[in-house]
CSV table of C-alpha atoms and ligand atoms in Angstrom, one decimal:
chain,number,residue,atom,x,y,z
A,27,MET,CA,42.7,91.7,-63.8
A,28,SER,CA,44.1,93.8,-66.7
A,29,ALA,CA,46.3,92.7,-69.5
A,30,GLN,CA,48.5,89.8,-68.9
A,31,PRO,CA,52.3,90.5,-69.4
A,32,PRO,CA,53.2,89.1,-72.8
A,33,SER,CA,54.6,85.6,-72.8
A,34,PRO,CA,55.0,83.7,-76.1
A,35,GLN,CA,53.7,80.4,-74.8
A,36,VAL,CA,51.1,79.7,-72.1
A,37,SER,CA,49.7,76.4,-70.9
A,38,VAL,CA,46.4,75.9,-68.9
A,39,ASP,CA,43.8,73.3,-68.3
A,40,VAL,CA,40.7,75.4,-69.2
A,41,ALA,CA,40.7,78.5,-71.5
A,42,ILE,CA,37.5,80.4,-71.2
A,43,VAL,CA,37.0,82.7,-74.2
A,44,GLY,CA,34.6,85.5,-73.3
A,45,ALA,CA,34.1,87.2,-69.9
A,46,GLY,CA,30.4,87.9,-70.3
A,47,ILE,CA,28.2,86.7,-67.3
A,48,VAL,CA,28.3,83.1,-68.5
A,49,GLY,CA,32.1,83.0,-68.9
A,50,LEU,CA,32.7,84.7,-65.5
A,51,THR,CA,30.2,82.3,-63.8
A,52,LEU,CA,32.0,79.3,-65.2
A,53,ALA,CA,35.4,80.7,-63.9
A,54,CYS,CA,33.8,81.1,-60.5
A,55,ALA,CA,32.5,77.5,-60.5
A,56,LEU,CA,36.0,76.2,-61.4
A,57,ARG,CA,38.0,78.6,-59.2
A,58,ASP,CA,38.6,76.0,-56.4
A,59,SER,CA,38.8,72.9,-58.6
A,60,GLY,CA,42.5,72.7,-58.8
A,61,LEU,CA,42.3,73.3,-62.6
A,62,LYS,CA,44.5,76.0,-64.1
A,63,ILE,CA,42.1,78.5,-65.8
A,64,ALA,CA,42.7,81.4,-68.3
A,65,ILE,CA,40.0,84.0,-69.1
A,66,ILE,CA,40.3,85.8,-72.4
A,67,GLU,CA,38.1,88.8,-73.0
A,68,ALA,CA,38.4,91.0,-76.1
A,69,GLN,CA,37.0,94.2,-74.5
A,70,PRO,CA,38.9,96.3,-71.9
A,71,GLU,CA,37.6,95.6,-68.3
A,72,ALA,CA,35.8,98.9,-67.9
A,73,VAL,CA,33.9,98.4,-71.2
A,74,ALA,CA,33.0,94.8,-70.5
A,75,ILE,CA,31.6,95.7,-67.1
A,76,ALA,CA,29.7,98.8,-68.3
A,77,LYS,CA,27.3,97.0,-70.7
A,78,GLY,CA,23.8,98.5,-70.2
A,79,GLN,CA,21.9,95.2,-70.1
A,80,ALA,CA,19.7,94.0,-67.2
A,81,TYR,CA,18.5,90.4,-66.8
A,82,ALA,CA,15.5,88.8,-65.1
A,83,LEU,CA,17.0,86.0,-63.0
A,84,HIS,CA,14.9,83.1,-62.1
A,85,GLN,CA,15.1,80.9,-58.9
A,86,VAL,CA,17.5,78.5,-60.6
A,87,ALA,CA,20.0,81.4,-61.0
A,88,ARG,CA,19.7,82.2,-57.3
A,89,GLN,CA,20.4,78.5,-56.5
A,90,ILE,CA,23.5,78.5,-58.8
A,91,PHE,CA,24.9,81.8,-57.4
A,92,SER,CA,24.3,80.7,-53.9
A,93,HIS,CA,26.2,77.5,-54.5
A,94,LEU,CA,29.1,79.6,-55.9
A,95,GLY,CA,29.1,81.8,-52.8
A,96,VAL,CA,28.3,85.0,-54.6
A,97,TRP,CA,24.6,85.4,-53.8
A,98,GLN,CA,25.1,87.3,-50.5
A,99,ALA,CA,27.2,90.0,-52.3
A,100,LEU,CA,24.7,90.1,-55.2
A,101,TYR,CA,21.4,90.2,-53.3
A,102,PRO,CA,21.6,93.7,-51.8
A,103,ARG,CA,22.4,95.2,-55.2
A,104,ILE,CA,19.5,93.6,-57.2
A,105,GLN,CA,15.8,94.0,-57.2
A,106,ALA,CA,13.5,91.1,-56.2
A,107,PHE,CA,10.0,90.9,-57.5
A,108,ASP,CA,7.2,89.0,-55.8
A,109,GLN,CA,4.5,89.3,-58.5
A,110,VAL,CA,4.3,88.7,-62.3
A,111,ARG,CA,1.3,90.0,-64.3
A,112,LEU,CA,0.6,88.5,-67.6
A,113,SER,CA,-1.9,90.0,-69.9
A,114,ASP,CA,-3.1,90.1,-73.5
A,115,GLY,CA,-3.2,93.6,-75.0
A,116,THR,CA,-6.3,95.4,-73.8
A,117,TYR,CA,-8.2,92.2,-72.7
A,118,PRO,CA,-9.1,92.8,-69.0
A,119,GLN,CA,-8.2,89.3,-67.8
A,120,THR,CA,-4.8,89.4,-66.1
A,121,VAL,CA,-3.0,86.3,-64.8
A,122,GLU,CA,-1.1,87.1,-61.6
A,123,PHE,CA,1.7,84.8,-60.5
A,124,LEU,CA,2.5,85.3,-56.8
A,125,THR,CA,5.3,84.0,-54.6
A,126,GLN,CA,3.1,81.4,-53.0
A,127,ASP,CA,2.6,79.8,-56.4
A,128,LEU,CA,6.3,79.1,-56.4
A,129,GLY,CA,6.9,78.5,-52.7
A,130,ALA,CA,9.8,80.9,-52.7
A,131,ASP,CA,10.5,84.3,-51.1
A,132,ALA,CA,10.5,86.0,-54.6
A,133,ILE,CA,9.4,85.0,-58.0
A,134,GLY,CA,12.6,86.4,-59.5
A,135,TYR,CA,15.2,89.1,-59.4
A,136,VAL,CA,16.4,91.7,-61.9
A,137,ALA,CA,20.2,92.3,-62.0
A,138,GLU,CA,22.0,94.9,-64.0
A,139,HIS,CA,25.0,93.7,-66.0
A,140,HIS,CA,27.5,95.8,-64.2
A,141,VAL,CA,26.4,94.5,-60.8
A,142,LEU,CA,26.7,90.9,-61.9
A,143,ALA,CA,30.0,91.4,-63.7
A,144,GLU,CA,31.6,93.3,-60.7
A,145,THR,CA,30.4,90.7,-58.2
A,146,LEU,CA,31.7,87.8,-60.2
A,147,ARG,CA,35.0,89.5,-60.9
A,148,ASN,CA,35.4,90.4,-57.2
A,149,ALA,CA,34.9,86.7,-56.4
A,150,LEU,CA,37.7,85.8,-58.8
A,151,ALA,CA,40.1,88.5,-57.7
A,152,HIS,CA,42.1,86.5,-55.2
A,153,SER,CA,42.2,83.2,-57.0
A,154,ASN,CA,45.7,81.9,-57.7
A,155,HIS,CA,44.4,79.5,-60.4
A,156,ILE,CA,43.1,82.2,-62.8
A,157,GLN,CA,45.1,84.1,-65.4
A,158,TRP,CA,43.4,87.1,-67.1
A,159,PHE,CA,44.0,88.1,-70.7
A,160,CYS,CA,41.9,91.3,-71.0
A,161,PRO,CA,41.8,93.0,-73.4
A,162,TRP,CA,43.1,90.1,-75.6
A,163,TRP,CA,41.1,88.3,-78.3
A,164,VAL,CA,41.3,84.9,-79.9
A,165,SER,CA,42.3,85.1,-83.6
A,166,ASP,CA,42.8,81.4,-84.3
A,167,PHE,CA,42.1,77.9,-83.0
A,168,GLN,CA,44.1,74.8,-84.0
A,169,LEU,CA,44.3,71.3,-82.6
A,170,GLY,CA,47.6,70.1,-81.0
A,171,ASP,CA,48.5,66.9,-79.3
A,172,LYS,CA,45.6,66.5,-76.7
A,173,VAL,CA,45.3,70.2,-76.5
A,174,GLY,CA,43.5,73.1,-78.2
A,175,GLN,CA,45.8,75.8,-79.4
A,176,LEU,CA,44.7,79.4,-79.3
A,177,THR,CA,46.4,82.4,-80.9
A,178,LEU,CA,45.8,85.4,-78.7
A,179,VAL,CA,46.2,88.9,-80.0
A,180,PRO,CA,46.4,91.9,-77.6
A,181,GLY,CA,43.4,94.3,-77.8
A,182,ASP,CA,45.6,97.3,-77.0
A,183,THR,CA,47.3,97.9,-80.4
A,184,SER,CA,49.2,101.0,-79.1
A,185,GLN,CA,51.9,98.7,-77.7
A,186,GLN,CA,54.0,96.4,-79.9
A,187,VAL,CA,53.2,93.1,-78.3
A,188,ALA,CA,53.5,89.8,-80.2
A,189,PRO,CA,50.6,87.3,-80.2
A,190,THR,CA,50.7,84.6,-77.5
A,191,ILE,CA,50.1,80.9,-78.2
A,192,MET,CA,47.9,79.3,-75.5
A,193,GLU,CA,47.6,75.5,-75.2
A,194,SER,CA,44.7,74.2,-73.2
A,195,SER,CA,43.2,70.7,-72.5
A,196,LEU,CA,39.8,72.3,-73.1
A,197,VAL,CA,38.7,75.6,-74.7
A,198,VAL,CA,35.3,77.0,-73.7
A,199,ALA,CA,33.5,79.2,-76.1
A,200,ALA,CA,31.6,81.7,-74.0
A,201,ASP,CA,32.0,84.3,-76.7
A,202,GLY,CA,28.3,85.2,-77.3
A,203,GLY,CA,25.7,84.6,-80.0
A,204,ARG,CA,28.0,85.3,-82.9
A,205,SER,CA,30.7,83.1,-81.4
A,206,PRO,CA,33.8,83.6,-83.6
A,207,LEU,CA,35.2,80.3,-82.1
A,208,ARG,CA,32.1,78.3,-83.1
A,209,GLN,CA,32.5,79.7,-86.6
A,210,THR,CA,36.2,79.0,-86.8
A,211,VAL,CA,35.7,75.3,-86.0
A,212,GLY,CA,32.7,75.1,-88.3
A,213,ILE,CA,30.0,73.9,-85.8
A,214,THR,CA,26.8,74.6,-87.6
A,215,THR,CA,23.6,76.2,-86.2
A,216,GLN,CA,19.9,76.0,-86.9
A,217,GLY,CA,17.2,78.7,-86.3
A,218,TRP,CA,15.7,81.8,-87.7
A,219,PRO,CA,15.7,85.6,-87.3
A,220,TYR,CA,12.4,87.0,-86.0
A,221,TRP,CA,10.6,89.8,-87.8
A,222,GLN,CA,11.0,91.9,-84.6
A,223,SER,CA,13.6,93.9,-82.8
A,224,CYS,CA,13.6,94.9,-79.1
A,225,VAL,CA,13.7,98.5,-77.9
A,226,VAL,CA,15.2,98.6,-74.5
A,227,ALA,CA,14.9,101.6,-72.2
A,228,THR,CA,15.0,102.6,-68.5
A,229,LEU,CA,12.2,104.4,-66.8
A,230,LYS,CA,12.3,106.4,-63.6
A,231,LEU,CA,9.0,106.5,-61.6
A,232,ALA,CA,7.9,109.7,-59.9
A,233,ARG,CA,6.5,107.7,-56.9
A,234,SER,CA,7.6,104.4,-55.5
A,235,HIS,CA,5.8,101.4,-56.9
A,236,PRO,CA,5.5,97.8,-55.8
A,237,ALA,CA,8.1,95.5,-57.4
A,238,ILE,CA,6.0,93.8,-60.0
A,239,ALA,CA,7.2,92.4,-63.3
A,240,TYR,CA,4.8,92.8,-66.3
A,241,GLU,CA,4.6,90.8,-69.5
A,242,ARG,CA,2.0,92.3,-71.8
A,243,PHE,CA,1.4,90.8,-75.2
A,244,TRP,CA,0.5,93.2,-78.0
A,245,PRO,CA,-0.2,92.2,-81.6
A,246,THR,CA,3.2,93.8,-82.5
A,247,GLY,CA,5.0,91.7,-79.9
A,248,PRO,CA,5.5,91.4,-76.1
A,249,LEU,CA,6.3,94.2,-73.8
A,250,GLY,CA,8.3,93.2,-70.7
A,251,VAL,CA,8.5,95.7,-67.8
A,252,LEU,CA,11.0,94.7,-65.1
A,253,PRO,CA,11.6,96.5,-61.8
A,254,LEU,CA,15.1,97.7,-61.1
A,255,THR,CA,16.5,99.1,-57.8
A,256,GLY,CA,15.8,102.8,-57.0
A,257,ASP,CA,12.2,103.0,-58.4
A,258,ARG,CA,13.4,102.4,-61.9
A,259,TYR,CA,11.9,100.0,-64.5
A,260,ARG,CA,13.6,98.4,-67.5
A,261,ILE,CA,11.3,97.9,-70.5
A,262,VAL,CA,12.0,95.4,-73.3
A,263,TRP,CA,9.5,96.3,-76.1
A,264,THR,CA,9.4,93.9,-79.0
A,265,LEU,CA,8.2,95.5,-82.2
A,266,PRO,CA,8.4,94.8,-86.0
A,267,HIS,CA,11.9,96.0,-87.2
A,268,ALA,CA,10.7,99.2,-88.9
A,269,GLN,CA,8.5,100.2,-86.0
A,270,ALA,CA,11.3,99.6,-83.5
A,271,GLN,CA,13.6,101.8,-85.6
A,272,GLU,CA,10.9,104.5,-85.6
A,273,MET,CA,10.6,104.3,-81.8
A,274,LEU,CA,14.4,104.7,-81.4
A,275,ALA,CA,14.4,107.8,-83.6
A,276,LEU,CA,11.7,109.6,-81.6
A,277,ASP,CA,12.7,112.2,-79.0
A,278,ASP,CA,12.1,111.3,-75.3
A,279,ALA,CA,8.7,113.0,-75.0
A,280,GLU,CA,7.4,111.5,-78.3
A,281,PHE,CA,8.7,108.0,-77.2
A,282,LEU,CA,6.9,108.3,-73.8
A,283,GLU,CA,3.7,109.4,-75.5
A,284,LYS,CA,3.7,106.2,-77.5
A,285,LEU,CA,4.8,104.0,-74.7
A,286,ILE,CA,2.7,105.0,-71.7
A,287,PRO,CA,-0.7,103.7,-73.2
A,288,HIS,CA,1.0,100.3,-73.3
A,289,LEU,CA,2.1,100.3,-69.7
A,290,ASP,CA,0.1,99.5,-66.6
A,291,PRO,CA,-2.1,102.5,-65.8
A,292,THR,CA,-0.4,103.0,-62.4
A,293,MET,CA,2.9,103.8,-64.2
A,294,ALA,CA,1.8,106.9,-66.1
A,295,ASP,CA,4.1,109.3,-64.2
A,296,VAL,CA,7.5,108.3,-65.6
A,297,THR,CA,10.6,109.9,-67.2
A,298,LEU,CA,13.2,108.3,-69.4
A,299,GLN,CA,16.7,107.6,-68.0
A,300,GLY,CA,19.7,107.2,-70.3
A,301,LYS,CA,19.7,106.0,-73.9
A,302,ARG,CA,17.5,103.6,-75.7
A,303,PHE,CA,19.0,100.6,-77.4
A,304,LEU,CA,17.9,98.3,-80.2
A,305,PHE,CA,18.5,94.5,-80.3
A,306,PRO,CA,17.6,92.3,-83.2
A,307,THR,CA,16.0,89.0,-82.1
A,308,ARG,CA,16.7,85.4,-83.3
A,309,LEU,CA,16.3,81.8,-82.3
A,310,MET,CA,19.6,79.9,-82.7
A,311,HIS,CA,20.7,76.5,-81.5
A,312,THR,CA,24.0,74.8,-82.4
A,313,ARG,CA,23.8,71.3,-83.8
A,314,SER,CA,26.5,70.2,-81.3
A,315,TYR,CA,27.7,71.7,-78.0
A,316,TRP,CA,31.2,70.4,-78.5
A,317,GLY,CA,34.0,69.7,-80.9
A,318,ASP,CA,37.6,68.5,-80.6
A,319,ARG,CA,39.0,70.1,-77.4
A,320,LEU,CA,36.2,72.7,-77.6
A,321,VAL,CA,32.9,73.1,-75.7
A,322,LEU,CA,30.1,75.8,-76.1
A,323,VAL,CA,28.2,77.5,-73.3
A,324,GLY,CA,25.5,80.3,-73.1
A,325,ASP,CA,24.7,82.4,-76.1
A,326,ALA,CA,27.5,80.7,-78.1
A,327,ALA,CA,25.3,77.6,-78.0
A,328,HIS,CA,21.8,79.1,-78.1
A,329,THR,CA,19.9,82.3,-78.3
A,330,CYS,CA,16.2,82.8,-78.0
A,331,HIS,CA,13.5,85.4,-78.1
A,332,PRO,CA,13.7,87.7,-75.0
A,333,VAL,CA,10.1,87.0,-74.0
A,334,GLY,CA,10.1,85.5,-70.5
A,335,GLY,CA,13.8,86.4,-69.9
A,336,GLN,CA,15.3,83.0,-70.4
A,337,GLY,CA,18.6,83.4,-72.3
A,338,LEU,CA,21.1,84.1,-69.5
A,339,ASN,CA,19.2,81.7,-67.1
A,340,LEU,CA,19.8,78.9,-69.7
A,341,GLY,CA,23.5,79.9,-69.9
A,342,LEU,CA,23.8,79.6,-66.2
A,343,ARG,CA,22.4,76.1,-66.2
A,344,ASP,CA,24.9,75.2,-69.0
A,345,VAL,CA,27.6,76.4,-66.6
A,346,ASN,CA,26.3,74.4,-63.8
A,347,SER,CA,26.2,71.2,-65.9
A,348,LEU,CA,29.6,71.8,-67.5
A,349,ALA,CA,31.4,72.6,-64.2
A,350,ASP,CA,29.9,69.5,-62.6
A,351,ALA,CA,31.1,67.3,-65.5
A,352,LEU,CA,34.7,68.9,-65.6
A,353,ILE,CA,35.2,68.8,-61.8
A,354,THR,CA,34.0,65.1,-61.7
A,355,ALA,CA,36.3,64.1,-64.6
A,356,HIS,CA,39.2,66.0,-63.0
A,357,GLN,CA,38.7,64.3,-59.6
A,358,GLN,CA,38.5,60.9,-61.2
A,359,GLY,CA,41.9,61.6,-63.0
A,360,LYS,CA,40.2,61.7,-66.4
A,361,ASP,CA,41.1,63.9,-69.4
A,362,ILE,CA,38.6,66.9,-69.1
A,363,GLY,CA,38.7,67.3,-72.9
A,364,ASP,CA,37.7,63.7,-73.5
A,365,PRO,CA,34.8,63.4,-76.0
A,366,ALA,CA,32.8,61.2,-73.5
A,367,VAL,CA,32.9,64.1,-70.9
A,368,LEU,CA,31.8,66.7,-73.5
A,369,ARG,CA,29.2,64.4,-75.1
A,370,ALA,CA,27.6,63.8,-71.6
A,371,TYR,CA,27.3,67.6,-71.1
A,372,HIS,CA,25.8,68.0,-74.6
A,373,ARG,CA,23.2,65.4,-73.8
A,374,ARG,CA,22.3,66.8,-70.5
A,375,ARG,CA,21.7,70.4,-71.7
A,376,THR,CA,20.4,70.1,-75.3
A,377,TRP,CA,16.9,68.9,-74.7
A,378,GLU,CA,16.0,71.4,-72.0
A,379,ASN,CA,17.5,74.2,-74.0
A,380,TRP,CA,15.4,73.1,-77.1
A,381,LEU,CA,12.3,72.9,-75.0
A,382,THR,CA,12.8,76.5,-73.7
A,383,LEU,CA,13.7,77.9,-77.1
A,384,ALA,CA,10.5,76.2,-78.6
A,385,PHE,CA,8.4,77.6,-75.7
A,386,THR,CA,9.6,81.2,-76.2
A,387,ASP,CA,9.0,80.8,-79.9
A,388,LEU,CA,5.5,79.5,-79.4
A,389,LEU,CA,4.7,82.2,-76.9
A,390,ASN,CA,5.8,85.0,-79.2
A,391,ARG,CA,4.0,83.6,-82.3
A,392,LEU,CA,0.8,82.7,-80.4
A,393,PHE,CA,0.4,86.2,-78.9
A,394,SER,CA,1.7,88.3,-81.8
A,395,ASN,CA,-1.2,87.0,-83.9
A,396,GLN,CA,-4.7,88.3,-84.5
A,397,PHE,CA,-6.4,85.3,-86.1
A,398,LEU,CA,-9.8,85.2,-84.3
A,399,GLY,CA,-9.5,81.5,-83.4
A,400,LEU,CA,-6.1,81.9,-81.9
A,401,VAL,CA,-7.1,85.0,-80.0
A,402,SER,CA,-10.0,83.1,-78.4
A,403,LEU,CA,-7.7,80.1,-77.7
A,404,ARG,CA,-5.0,82.1,-75.9
A,405,ARG,CA,-7.5,84.1,-73.9
A,406,PHE,CA,-9.1,80.8,-72.9
A,407,GLY,CA,-5.6,79.7,-71.9
A,408,LEU,CA,-5.1,82.7,-69.8
A,409,TYR,CA,-8.4,82.0,-68.1
A,410,LEU,CA,-7.4,78.4,-67.4
A,411,LEU,CA,-4.1,79.6,-65.9
A,412,GLN,CA,-5.9,81.9,-63.6
A,413,ILE,CA,-8.5,79.4,-62.3
A,414,LEU,CA,-6.3,76.3,-62.2
A,415,PRO,CA,-3.6,76.7,-59.6
A,416,PRO,CA,-1.7,73.5,-60.4
A,417,LEU,CA,-1.4,74.6,-64.1
A,418,LYS,CA,-0.3,78.1,-62.9
A,419,GLN,CA,2.3,76.6,-60.5
A,420,MET,CA,3.6,74.2,-63.2
A,421,SER,CA,4.0,77.0,-65.8
A,422,LEU,CA,5.7,79.2,-63.2
A,423,ARG,CA,8.1,76.4,-62.2
A,424,PHE,CA,8.9,75.8,-65.9
A,425,MET,CA,9.6,79.5,-66.5
A,426,ALA,CA,11.7,79.7,-63.3
A,427,GLY,CA,13.8,76.8,-64.5
A,428,ILE,CA,13.0,74.6,-61.5
A,429,LEU,CA,10.4,72.2,-63.0
A,430,PHE,CA,13.1,69.6,-63.5
A,431,GLU,CA,15.2,70.5,-60.4
A,432,ILE,CA,15.2,67.0,-59.0
A,433,SER,CA,17.1,65.7,-62.0
A,434,ASP,CA,19.2,68.7,-62.6
A,435,GLN,CA,19.9,70.3,-59.3
A,436,PRO,CA,22.8,72.7,-58.9
A,437,ARG,CA,25.5,70.7,-57.2
A,438,ASN,CA,28.0,71.9,-54.7
A,439,MET,CA,30.8,72.7,-57.0
A,440,SER,CA,33.6,72.8,-54.6
A,441,PRO,CA,36.0,69.9,-55.0
B,1,LIG,C1,16.8,92.7,-75.3
B,1,LIG,C2,17.3,91.5,-74.5
B,1,LIG,C3,16.8,91.3,-73.3
B,1,LIG,C4,17.2,90.1,-72.6
B,1,LIG,N1,16.7,89.9,-71.3
B,1,LIG,C5,17.1,88.8,-70.6
B,1,LIG,C6,16.6,88.5,-69.3
B,1,LIG,O1,15.8,89.3,-68.8
B,1,LIG,N2,17.0,87.4,-68.7
B,1,LIG,C7,17.8,86.5,-69.3
B,1,LIG,O2,18.1,85.5,-68.7
B,1,LIG,N3,18.4,86.7,-70.5
B,1,LIG,C8,18.0,87.9,-71.2
B,1,LIG,N4,18.6,88.1,-72.4
B,1,LIG,C9,19.6,87.2,-73.0
B,1,LIG,C10,21.0,87.5,-72.4
B,1,LIG,O3,21.3,88.9,-72.7
B,1,LIG,C11,22.0,86.6,-73.0
B,1,LIG,O4,21.6,85.3,-72.9
B,1,LIG,C12,23.3,86.7,-72.2
B,1,LIG,O5,23.8,88.1,-72.2
B,1,LIG,C13,24.4,85.8,-72.8
B,1,LIG,O6,25.6,85.9,-72.1
B,1,LIG,P1,27.0,85.3,-72.6
B,1,LIG,O7,28.0,85.5,-71.5
B,1,LIG,O8,26.8,83.9,-73.1
B,1,LIG,O9,27.4,86.2,-73.9
B,1,LIG,P2,27.8,87.7,-74.1
B,1,LIG,O10,27.2,88.6,-73.0
B,1,LIG,O11,27.6,88.1,-75.5
B,1,LIG,O12,29.4,87.7,-73.8
B,1,LIG,C14,30.3,87.3,-74.7
B,1,LIG,C15,31.7,87.9,-74.4
B,1,LIG,O13,32.7,87.3,-75.2
B,1,LIG,C16,33.6,88.3,-75.7
B,1,LIG,N5,34.2,87.9,-76.9
B,1,LIG,C17,33.6,87.7,-78.2
B,1,LIG,N6,34.5,87.2,-79.1
B,1,LIG,C18,35.7,87.1,-78.5
B,1,LIG,C19,37.0,86.8,-78.9
B,1,LIG,N7,37.3,86.4,-80.1
B,1,LIG,N8,38.0,86.8,-78.0
B,1,LIG,C20,37.8,87.2,-76.7
B,1,LIG,N9,36.5,87.5,-76.2
B,1,LIG,C21,35.5,87.5,-77.1
B,1,LIG,C22,32.7,89.5,-75.8
B,1,LIG,O14,33.4,90.7,-75.8
B,1,LIG,C23,31.7,89.4,-74.6
B,1,LIG,O15,32.2,90.0,-73.5
B,1,LIG,C24,18.1,89.2,-73.2
B,1,LIG,C25,18.6,89.5,-74.4
B,1,LIG,C26,18.2,90.6,-75.1
B,1,LIG,C27,18.7,90.9,-76.5
């Protein structure tokens, strides 16, 4: 899976730029389609796998990974949680979401980046239809005759290797929120940066603790606490930029002293594991998910506030829709880069992504607010959620990405 031997000209059906979780999942979905695939990743394999992220995965992600045949390998290495507790600062009312509200064996799962990346790469290891370019990066995109033309530059500059020209019926930008490809072709975006950054850290608990996910809203921003395997928890603490910077600069003992009063009281006996990281937050949505011979998926098309852990889950649903559209077009002998195919994918994904982006934006603004009227309103909302089971079930199904499952069910992606 390392660097491809240099060849001045390569021709494929689908070139996936970016081997983050979204790009890798798309490659998995297309691996038995008969299409010739290239994966281009700028970072060396070990670096791309070792990213310290962890993701809350919802039931829709489980359905997608099951259909791709990777769930069995993934499941023993990730942490399921069967309860979510939602609360508003120090207000005593807590809304508890339980598995029976969802009718599933778990509400969700937390997977570390390296576990997901390794599992997906293993699933791709023996495919004859996949060519890897890693570490190679895309330096240019041009249009040819019914193809997109990529200029690929080797990431390892110690060897004198000339750039490669890759022609592909379709180029997929899975190259993350800053998406150099999106910028090269000039697809514009809309959105805004938030006034907050996220401090991310891993906690080790002294005693074992039930696998509960917490989302606690403080006036400064939400604090997500997600269970990991091995009695560890991942915290995603949203704070105004300056405060987040201050938290990052503290030593471990000072940081824990600030953090512990914000955690559930049962989690007081914790130590920090590894480094803390800072992520800026922004809402971004592209005006179009496609251009000539180009299509966008995952963070290249949209980013949202981390509250509720939606970003990657949306990206996986993009993959599901796009793979379905491409496999169907290919089976019908159509051009997979035809605007009609790409436009249908855009239409299918755009409204649901907008809805979720708007929902996370509303949630963050509503709860990071101390106007008396709003405080009373949201606390009344929490009360209604707790006493009205249908409302609770509907919100949980929406957050889990399965409210619309009848119209947008993961399909069997094999040909
Ligand atoms: C603090 C925080 C917490 C989050 N928590 C959750 C959560 O709990 N659940 C959830 O669903 N989502 C969560 N998200 C969102 C999630 O992290 C993203 O949605 C997800 O990582 C996007 O994956 P991706 O594959 O689209 O992009 P990326 O992970 O950014 O991958 C893009 C890849 O493209 C490569 N690349 C870039 N440019 C080039 C180029 N020119 N040539 C070749 N390769 C290139 C990069 O090296 C990279 O490997 C969170 C986000 C943050 C910031």
